[in-house]
mmCIF file with all atom_site columns, N, CA and C in Angstrom:
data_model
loop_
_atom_site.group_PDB
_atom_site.id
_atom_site.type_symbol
_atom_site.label_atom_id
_atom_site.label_alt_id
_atom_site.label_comp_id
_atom_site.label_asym_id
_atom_site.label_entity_id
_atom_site.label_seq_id
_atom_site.pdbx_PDB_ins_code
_atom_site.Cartn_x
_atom_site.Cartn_y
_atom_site.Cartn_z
_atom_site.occupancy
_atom_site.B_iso_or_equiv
_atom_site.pdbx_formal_charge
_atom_site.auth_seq_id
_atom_site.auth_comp_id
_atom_site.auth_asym_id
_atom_site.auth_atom_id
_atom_site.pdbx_PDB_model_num
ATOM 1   N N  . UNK A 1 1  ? 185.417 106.354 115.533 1.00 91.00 ? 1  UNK A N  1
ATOM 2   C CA . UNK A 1 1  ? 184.988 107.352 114.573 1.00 91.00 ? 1  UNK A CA 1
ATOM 3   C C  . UNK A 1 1  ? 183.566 107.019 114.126 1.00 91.00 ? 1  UNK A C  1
ATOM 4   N N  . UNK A 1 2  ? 182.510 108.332 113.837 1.00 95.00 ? 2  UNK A N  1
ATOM 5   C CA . UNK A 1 2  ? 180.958 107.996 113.850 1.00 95.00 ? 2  UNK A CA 1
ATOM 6   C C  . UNK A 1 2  ? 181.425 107.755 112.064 1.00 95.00 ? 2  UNK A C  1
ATOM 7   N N  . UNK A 1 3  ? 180.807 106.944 111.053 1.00 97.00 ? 3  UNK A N  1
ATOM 8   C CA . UNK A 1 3  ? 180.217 107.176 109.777 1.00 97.00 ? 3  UNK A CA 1
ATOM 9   C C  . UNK A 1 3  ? 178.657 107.548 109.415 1.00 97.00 ? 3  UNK A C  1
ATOM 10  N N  . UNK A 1 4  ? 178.270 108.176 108.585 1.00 98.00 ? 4  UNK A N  1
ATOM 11  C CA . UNK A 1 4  ? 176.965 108.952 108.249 1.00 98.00 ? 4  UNK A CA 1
ATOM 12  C C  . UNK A 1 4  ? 176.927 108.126 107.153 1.00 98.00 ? 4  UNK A C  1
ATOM 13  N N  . UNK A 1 5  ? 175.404 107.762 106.725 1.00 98.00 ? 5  UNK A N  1
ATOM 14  C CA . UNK A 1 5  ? 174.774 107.431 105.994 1.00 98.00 ? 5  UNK A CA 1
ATOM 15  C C  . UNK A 1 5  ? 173.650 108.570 106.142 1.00 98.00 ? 5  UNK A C  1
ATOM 16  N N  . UNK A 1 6  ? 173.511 109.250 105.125 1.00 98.00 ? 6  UNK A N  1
ATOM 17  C CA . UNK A 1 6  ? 172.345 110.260 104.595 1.00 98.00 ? 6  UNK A CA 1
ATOM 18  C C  . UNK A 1 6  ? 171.275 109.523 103.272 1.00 98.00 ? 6  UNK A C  1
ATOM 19  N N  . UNK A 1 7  ? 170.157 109.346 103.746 1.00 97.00 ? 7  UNK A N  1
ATOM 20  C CA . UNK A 1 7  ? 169.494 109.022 102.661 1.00 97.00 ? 7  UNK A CA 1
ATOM 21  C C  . UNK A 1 7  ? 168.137 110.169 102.155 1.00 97.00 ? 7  UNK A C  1
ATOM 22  N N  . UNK A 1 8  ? 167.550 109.985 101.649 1.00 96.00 ? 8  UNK A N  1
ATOM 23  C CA . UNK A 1 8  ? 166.370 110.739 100.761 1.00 96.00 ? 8  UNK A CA 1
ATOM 24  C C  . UNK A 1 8  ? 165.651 109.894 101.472 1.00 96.00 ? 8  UNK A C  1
ATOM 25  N N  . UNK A 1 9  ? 164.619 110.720 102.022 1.00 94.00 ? 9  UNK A N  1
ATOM 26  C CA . UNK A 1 9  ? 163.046 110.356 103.299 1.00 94.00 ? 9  UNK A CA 1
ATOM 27  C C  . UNK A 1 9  ? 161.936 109.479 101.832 1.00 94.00 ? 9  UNK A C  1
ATOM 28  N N  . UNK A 1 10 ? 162.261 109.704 100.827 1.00 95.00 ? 10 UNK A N  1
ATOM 29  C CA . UNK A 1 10 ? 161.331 109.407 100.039 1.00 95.00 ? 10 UNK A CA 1
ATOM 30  C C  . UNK A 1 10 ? 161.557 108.328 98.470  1.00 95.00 ? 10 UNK A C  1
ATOM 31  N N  . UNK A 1 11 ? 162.768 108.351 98.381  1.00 95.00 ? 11 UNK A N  1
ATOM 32  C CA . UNK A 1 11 ? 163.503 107.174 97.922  1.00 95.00 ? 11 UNK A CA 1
ATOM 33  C C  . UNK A 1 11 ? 164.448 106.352 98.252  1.00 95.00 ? 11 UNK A C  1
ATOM 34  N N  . UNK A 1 12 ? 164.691 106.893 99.443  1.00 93.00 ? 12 UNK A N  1
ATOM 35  C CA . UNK A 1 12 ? 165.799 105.896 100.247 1.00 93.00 ? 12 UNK A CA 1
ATOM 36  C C  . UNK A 1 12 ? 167.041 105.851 99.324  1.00 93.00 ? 12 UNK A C  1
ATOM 37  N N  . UNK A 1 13 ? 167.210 106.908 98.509  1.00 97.00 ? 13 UNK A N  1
ATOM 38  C CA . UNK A 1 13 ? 168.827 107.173 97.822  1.00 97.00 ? 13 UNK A CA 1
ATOM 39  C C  . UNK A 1 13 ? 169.603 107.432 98.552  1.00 97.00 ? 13 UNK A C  1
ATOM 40  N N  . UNK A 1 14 ? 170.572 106.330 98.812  1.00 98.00 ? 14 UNK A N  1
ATOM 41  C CA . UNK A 1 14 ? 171.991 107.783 99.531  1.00 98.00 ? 14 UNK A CA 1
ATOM 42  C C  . UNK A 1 14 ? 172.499 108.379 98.836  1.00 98.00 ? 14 UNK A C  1
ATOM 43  N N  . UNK A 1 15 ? 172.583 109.800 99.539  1.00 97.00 ? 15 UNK A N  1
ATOM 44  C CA . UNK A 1 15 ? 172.895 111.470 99.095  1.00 97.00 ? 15 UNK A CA 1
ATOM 45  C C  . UNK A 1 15 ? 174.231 111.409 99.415  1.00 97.00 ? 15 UNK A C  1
ATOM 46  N N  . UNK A 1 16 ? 175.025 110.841 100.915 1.00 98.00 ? 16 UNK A N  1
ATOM 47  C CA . UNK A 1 16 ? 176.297 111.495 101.174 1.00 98.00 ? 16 UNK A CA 1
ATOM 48  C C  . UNK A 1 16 ? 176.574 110.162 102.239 1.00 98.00 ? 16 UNK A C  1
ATOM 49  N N  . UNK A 1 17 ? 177.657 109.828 102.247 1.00 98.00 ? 17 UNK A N  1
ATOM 50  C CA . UNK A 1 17 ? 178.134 108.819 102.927 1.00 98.00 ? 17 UNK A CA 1
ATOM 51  C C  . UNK A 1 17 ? 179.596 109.074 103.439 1.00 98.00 ? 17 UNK A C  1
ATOM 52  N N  . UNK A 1 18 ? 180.051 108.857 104.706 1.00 98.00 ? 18 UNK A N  1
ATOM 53  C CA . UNK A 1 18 ? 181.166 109.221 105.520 1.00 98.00 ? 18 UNK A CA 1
ATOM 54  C C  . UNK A 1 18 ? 181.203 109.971 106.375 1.00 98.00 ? 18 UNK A C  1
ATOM 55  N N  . UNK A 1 19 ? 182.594 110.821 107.338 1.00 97.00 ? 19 UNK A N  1
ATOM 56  C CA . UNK A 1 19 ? 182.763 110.908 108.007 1.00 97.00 ? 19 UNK A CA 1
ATOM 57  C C  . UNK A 1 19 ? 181.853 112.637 108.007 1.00 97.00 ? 19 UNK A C  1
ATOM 58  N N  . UNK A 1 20 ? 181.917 113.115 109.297 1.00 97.00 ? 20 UNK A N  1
ATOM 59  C CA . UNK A 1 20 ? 181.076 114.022 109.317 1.00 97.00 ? 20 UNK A CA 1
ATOM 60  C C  . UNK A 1 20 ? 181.469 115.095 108.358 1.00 97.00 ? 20 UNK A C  1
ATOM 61  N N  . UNK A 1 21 ? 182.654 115.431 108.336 1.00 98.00 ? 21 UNK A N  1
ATOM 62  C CA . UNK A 1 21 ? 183.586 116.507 107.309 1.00 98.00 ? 21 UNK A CA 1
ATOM 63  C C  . UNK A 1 21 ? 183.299 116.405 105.903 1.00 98.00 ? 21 UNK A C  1
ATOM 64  N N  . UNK A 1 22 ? 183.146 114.664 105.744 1.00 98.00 ? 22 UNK A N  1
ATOM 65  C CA . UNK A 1 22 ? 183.240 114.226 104.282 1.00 98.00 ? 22 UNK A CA 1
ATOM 66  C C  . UNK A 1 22 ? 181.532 114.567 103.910 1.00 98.00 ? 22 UNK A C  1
ATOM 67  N N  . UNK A 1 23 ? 180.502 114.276 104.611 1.00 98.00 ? 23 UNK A N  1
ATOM 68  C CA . UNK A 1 23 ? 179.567 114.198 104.285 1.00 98.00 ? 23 UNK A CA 1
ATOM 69  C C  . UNK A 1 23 ? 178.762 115.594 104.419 1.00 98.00 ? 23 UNK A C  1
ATOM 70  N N  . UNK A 1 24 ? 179.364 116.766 105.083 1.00 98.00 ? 24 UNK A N  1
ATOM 71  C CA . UNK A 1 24 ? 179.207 118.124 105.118 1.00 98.00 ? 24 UNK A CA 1
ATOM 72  C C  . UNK A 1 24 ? 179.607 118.456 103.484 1.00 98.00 ? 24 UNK A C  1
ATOM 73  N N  . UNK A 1 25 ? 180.809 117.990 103.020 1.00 98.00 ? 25 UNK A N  1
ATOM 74  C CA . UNK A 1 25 ? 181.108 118.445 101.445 1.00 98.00 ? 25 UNK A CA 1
ATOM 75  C C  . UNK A 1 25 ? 180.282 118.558 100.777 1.00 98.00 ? 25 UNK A C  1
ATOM 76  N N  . UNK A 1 26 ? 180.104 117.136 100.809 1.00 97.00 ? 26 UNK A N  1
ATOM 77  C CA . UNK A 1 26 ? 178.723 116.364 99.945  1.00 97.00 ? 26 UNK A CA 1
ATOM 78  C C  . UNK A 1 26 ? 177.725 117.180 99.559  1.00 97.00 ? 26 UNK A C  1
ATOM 79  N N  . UNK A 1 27 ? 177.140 117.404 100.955 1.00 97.00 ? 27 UNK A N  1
ATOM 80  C CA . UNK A 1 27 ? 175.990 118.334 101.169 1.00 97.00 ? 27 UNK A CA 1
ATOM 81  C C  . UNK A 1 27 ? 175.989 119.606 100.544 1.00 97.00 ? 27 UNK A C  1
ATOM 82  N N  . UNK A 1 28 ? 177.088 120.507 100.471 1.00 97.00 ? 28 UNK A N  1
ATOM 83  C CA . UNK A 1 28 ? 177.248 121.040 100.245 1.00 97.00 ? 28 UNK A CA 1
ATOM 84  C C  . UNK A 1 28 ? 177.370 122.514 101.699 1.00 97.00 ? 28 UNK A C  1
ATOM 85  N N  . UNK A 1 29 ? 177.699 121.717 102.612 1.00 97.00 ? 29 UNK A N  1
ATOM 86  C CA . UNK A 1 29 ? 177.488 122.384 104.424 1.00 97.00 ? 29 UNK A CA 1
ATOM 87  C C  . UNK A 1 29 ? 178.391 123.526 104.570 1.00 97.00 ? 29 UNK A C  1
ATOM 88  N N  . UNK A 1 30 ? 178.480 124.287 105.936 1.00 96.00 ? 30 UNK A N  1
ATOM 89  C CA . UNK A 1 30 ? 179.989 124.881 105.716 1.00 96.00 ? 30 UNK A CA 1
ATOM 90  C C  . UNK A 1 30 ? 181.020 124.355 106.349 1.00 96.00 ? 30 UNK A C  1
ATOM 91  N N  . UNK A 1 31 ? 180.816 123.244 107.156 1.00 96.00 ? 31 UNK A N  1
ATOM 92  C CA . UNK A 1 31 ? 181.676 122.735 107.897 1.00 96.00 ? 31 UNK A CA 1
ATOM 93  C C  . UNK A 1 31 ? 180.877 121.592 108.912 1.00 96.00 ? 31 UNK A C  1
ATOM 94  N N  . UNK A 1 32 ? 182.016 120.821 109.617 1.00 97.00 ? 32 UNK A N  1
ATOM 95  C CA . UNK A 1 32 ? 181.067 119.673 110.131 1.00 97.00 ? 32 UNK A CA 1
ATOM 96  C C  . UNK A 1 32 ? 180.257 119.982 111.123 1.00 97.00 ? 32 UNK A C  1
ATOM 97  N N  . UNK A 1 33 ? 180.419 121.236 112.167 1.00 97.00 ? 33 UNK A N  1
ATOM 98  C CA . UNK A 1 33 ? 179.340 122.089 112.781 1.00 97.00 ? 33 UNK A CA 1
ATOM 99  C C  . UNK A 1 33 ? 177.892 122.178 112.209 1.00 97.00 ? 33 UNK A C  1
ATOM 100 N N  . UNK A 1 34 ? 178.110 122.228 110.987 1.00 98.00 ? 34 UNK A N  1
ATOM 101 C CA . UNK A 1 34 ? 176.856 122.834 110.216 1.00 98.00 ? 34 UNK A CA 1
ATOM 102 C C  . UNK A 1 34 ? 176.061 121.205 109.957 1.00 98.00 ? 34 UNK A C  1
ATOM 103 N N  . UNK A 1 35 ? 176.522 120.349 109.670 1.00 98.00 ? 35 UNK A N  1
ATOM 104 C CA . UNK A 1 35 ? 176.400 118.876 109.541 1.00 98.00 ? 35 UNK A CA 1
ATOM 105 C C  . UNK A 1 35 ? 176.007 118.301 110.748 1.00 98.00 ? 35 UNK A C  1
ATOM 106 N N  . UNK A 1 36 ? 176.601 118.477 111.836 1.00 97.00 ? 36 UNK A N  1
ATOM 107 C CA . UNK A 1 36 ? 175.632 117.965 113.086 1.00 97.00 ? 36 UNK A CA 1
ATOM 108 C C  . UNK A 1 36 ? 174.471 118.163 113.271 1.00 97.00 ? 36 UNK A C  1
ATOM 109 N N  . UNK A 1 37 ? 174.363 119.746 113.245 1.00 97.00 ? 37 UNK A N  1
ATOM 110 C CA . UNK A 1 37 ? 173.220 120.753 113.349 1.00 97.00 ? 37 UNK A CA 1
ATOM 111 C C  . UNK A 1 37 ? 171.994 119.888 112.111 1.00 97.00 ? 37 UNK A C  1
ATOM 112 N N  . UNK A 1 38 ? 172.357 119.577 110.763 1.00 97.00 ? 38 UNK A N  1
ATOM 113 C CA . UNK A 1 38 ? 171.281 119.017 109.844 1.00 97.00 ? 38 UNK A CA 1
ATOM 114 C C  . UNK A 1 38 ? 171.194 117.723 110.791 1.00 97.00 ? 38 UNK A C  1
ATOM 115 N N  . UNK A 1 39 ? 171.950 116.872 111.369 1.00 97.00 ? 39 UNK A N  1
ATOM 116 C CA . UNK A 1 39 ? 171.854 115.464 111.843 1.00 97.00 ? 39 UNK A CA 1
ATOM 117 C C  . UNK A 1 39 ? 170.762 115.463 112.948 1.00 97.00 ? 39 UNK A C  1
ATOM 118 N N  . UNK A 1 40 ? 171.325 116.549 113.623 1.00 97.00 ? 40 UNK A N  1
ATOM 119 C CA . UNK A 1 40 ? 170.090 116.719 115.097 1.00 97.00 ? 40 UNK A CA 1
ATOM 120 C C  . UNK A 1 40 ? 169.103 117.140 114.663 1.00 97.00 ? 40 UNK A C  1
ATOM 121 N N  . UNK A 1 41 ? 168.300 117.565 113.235 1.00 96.00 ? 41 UNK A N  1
ATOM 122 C CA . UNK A 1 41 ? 167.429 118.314 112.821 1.00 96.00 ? 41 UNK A CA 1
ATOM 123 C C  . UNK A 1 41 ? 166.480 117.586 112.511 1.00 96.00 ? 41 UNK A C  1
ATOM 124 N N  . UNK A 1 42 ? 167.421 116.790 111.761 1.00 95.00 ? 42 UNK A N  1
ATOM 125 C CA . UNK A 1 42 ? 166.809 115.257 110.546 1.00 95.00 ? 42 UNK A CA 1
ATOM 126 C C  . UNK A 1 42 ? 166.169 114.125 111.947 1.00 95.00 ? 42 UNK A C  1
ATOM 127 N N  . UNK A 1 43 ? 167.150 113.916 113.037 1.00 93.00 ? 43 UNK A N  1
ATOM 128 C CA . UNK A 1 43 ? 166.824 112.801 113.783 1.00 93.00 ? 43 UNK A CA 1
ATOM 129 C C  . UNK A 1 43 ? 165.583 113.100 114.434 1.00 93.00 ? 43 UNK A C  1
ATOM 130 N N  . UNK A 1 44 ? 165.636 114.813 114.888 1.00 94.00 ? 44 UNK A N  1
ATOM 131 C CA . UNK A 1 44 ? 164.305 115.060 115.915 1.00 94.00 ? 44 UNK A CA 1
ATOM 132 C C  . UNK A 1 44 ? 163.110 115.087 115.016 1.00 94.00 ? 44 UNK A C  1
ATOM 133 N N  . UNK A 1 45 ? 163.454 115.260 113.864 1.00 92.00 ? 45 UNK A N  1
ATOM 134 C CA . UNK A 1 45 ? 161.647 115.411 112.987 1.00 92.00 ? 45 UNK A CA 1
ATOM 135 C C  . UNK A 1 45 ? 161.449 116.681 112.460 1.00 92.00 ? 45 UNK A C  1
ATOM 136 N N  . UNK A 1 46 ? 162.442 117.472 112.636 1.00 93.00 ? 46 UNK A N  1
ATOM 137 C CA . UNK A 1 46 ? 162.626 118.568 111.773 1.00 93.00 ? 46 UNK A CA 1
ATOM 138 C C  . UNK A 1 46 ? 162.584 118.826 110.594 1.00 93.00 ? 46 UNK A C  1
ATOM 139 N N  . UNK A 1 47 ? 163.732 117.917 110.119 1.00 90.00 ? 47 UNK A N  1
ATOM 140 C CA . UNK A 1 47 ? 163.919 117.643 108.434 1.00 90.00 ? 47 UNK A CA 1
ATOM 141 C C  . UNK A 1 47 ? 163.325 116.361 108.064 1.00 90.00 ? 47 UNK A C  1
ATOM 142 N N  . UNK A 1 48 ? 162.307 116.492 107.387 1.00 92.00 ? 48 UNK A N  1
ATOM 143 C CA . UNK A 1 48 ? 161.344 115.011 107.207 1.00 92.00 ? 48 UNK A CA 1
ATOM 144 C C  . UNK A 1 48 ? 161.924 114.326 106.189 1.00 92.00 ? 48 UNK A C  1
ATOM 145 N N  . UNK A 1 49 ? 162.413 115.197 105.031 1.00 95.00 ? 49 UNK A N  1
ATOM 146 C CA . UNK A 1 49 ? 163.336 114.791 103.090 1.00 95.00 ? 49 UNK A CA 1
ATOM 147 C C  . UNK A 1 49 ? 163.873 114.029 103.763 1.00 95.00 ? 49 UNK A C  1
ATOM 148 N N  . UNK A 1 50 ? 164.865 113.518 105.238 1.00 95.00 ? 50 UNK A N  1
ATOM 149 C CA . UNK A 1 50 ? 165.873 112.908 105.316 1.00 95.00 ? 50 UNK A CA 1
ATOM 150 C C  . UNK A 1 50 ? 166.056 111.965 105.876 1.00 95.00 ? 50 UNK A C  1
ATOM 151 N N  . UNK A 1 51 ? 166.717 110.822 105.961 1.00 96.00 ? 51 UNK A N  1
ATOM 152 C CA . UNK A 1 51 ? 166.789 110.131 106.937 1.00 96.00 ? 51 UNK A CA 1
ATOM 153 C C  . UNK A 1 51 ? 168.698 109.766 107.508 1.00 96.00 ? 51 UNK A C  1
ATOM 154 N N  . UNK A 1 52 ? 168.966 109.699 108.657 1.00 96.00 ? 52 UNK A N  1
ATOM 155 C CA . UNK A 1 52 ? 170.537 109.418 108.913 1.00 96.00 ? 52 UNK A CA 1
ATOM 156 C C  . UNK A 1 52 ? 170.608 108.594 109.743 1.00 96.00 ? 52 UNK A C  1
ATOM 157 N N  . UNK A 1 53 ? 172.159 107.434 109.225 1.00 97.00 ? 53 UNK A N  1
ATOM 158 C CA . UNK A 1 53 ? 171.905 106.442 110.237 1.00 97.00 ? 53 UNK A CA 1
ATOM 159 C C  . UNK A 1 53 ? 173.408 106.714 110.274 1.00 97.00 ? 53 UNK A C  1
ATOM 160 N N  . UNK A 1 54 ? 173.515 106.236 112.243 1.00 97.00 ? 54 UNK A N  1
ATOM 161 C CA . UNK A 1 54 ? 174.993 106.707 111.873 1.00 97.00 ? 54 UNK A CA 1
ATOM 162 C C  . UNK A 1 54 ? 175.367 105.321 112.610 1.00 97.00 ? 54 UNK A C  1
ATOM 163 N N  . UNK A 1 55 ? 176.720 105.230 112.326 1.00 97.00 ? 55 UNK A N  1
ATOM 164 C CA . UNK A 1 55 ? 177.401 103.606 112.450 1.00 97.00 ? 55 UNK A CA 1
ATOM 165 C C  . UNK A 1 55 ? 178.578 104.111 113.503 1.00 97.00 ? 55 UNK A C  1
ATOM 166 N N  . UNK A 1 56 ? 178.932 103.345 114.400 1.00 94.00 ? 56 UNK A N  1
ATOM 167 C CA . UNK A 1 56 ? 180.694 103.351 115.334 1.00 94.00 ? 56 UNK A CA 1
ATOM 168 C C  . UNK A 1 56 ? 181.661 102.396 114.914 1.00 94.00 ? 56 UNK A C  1
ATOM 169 N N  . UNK A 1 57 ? 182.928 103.083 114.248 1.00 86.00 ? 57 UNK A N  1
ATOM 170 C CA . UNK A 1 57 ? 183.416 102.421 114.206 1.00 86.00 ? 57 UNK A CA 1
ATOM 171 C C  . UNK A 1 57 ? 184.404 102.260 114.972 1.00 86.00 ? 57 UNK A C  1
ATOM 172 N N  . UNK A 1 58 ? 184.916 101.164 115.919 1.00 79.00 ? 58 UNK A N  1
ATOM 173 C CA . UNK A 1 58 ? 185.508 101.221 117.423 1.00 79.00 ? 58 UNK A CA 1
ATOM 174 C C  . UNK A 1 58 ? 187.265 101.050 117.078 1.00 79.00 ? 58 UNK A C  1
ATOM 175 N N  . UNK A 1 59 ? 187.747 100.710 116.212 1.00 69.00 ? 59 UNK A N  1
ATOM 176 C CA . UNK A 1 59 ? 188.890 100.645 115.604 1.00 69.00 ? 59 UNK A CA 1
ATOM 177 C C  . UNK A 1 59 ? 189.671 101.995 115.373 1.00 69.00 ? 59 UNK A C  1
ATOM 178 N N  . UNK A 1 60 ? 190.666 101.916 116.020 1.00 58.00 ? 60 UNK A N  1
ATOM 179 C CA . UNK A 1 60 ? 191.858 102.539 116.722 1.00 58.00 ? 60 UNK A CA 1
ATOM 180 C C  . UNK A 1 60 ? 192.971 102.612 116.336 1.00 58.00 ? 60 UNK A C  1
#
């Protein structure tokens, strides 16, 4: 399972932390579709406010 860490590009606050579903809430997204879509946005240089680091966790 991936975990999200969302931070602020400019204070390094985390905004939303967890799984993609959990961290779409957060956001206020419509669903975790909509949450990828900000992830691929944020990573390519799209969304500059943001930064996301995402973690694997391999446990089963």
């Amino acid at each position: 399972m991936k975990y999200y860490t969302v931070y602020r590009e400019d204070t390094e606050e985390i905004i939303a932390f967890g799984n993609a579903v959990q961290c779409a809430e957060i956001l206020g997204l419509k669903d975790a579709r909509q949450f990828h879509a900000f992830v691929s946005k944020t990573r390519s240089g799209l969304r500059k406010r943001y930064k996301v680091v995402i973690e694997e966790d391999d446990e089963e």
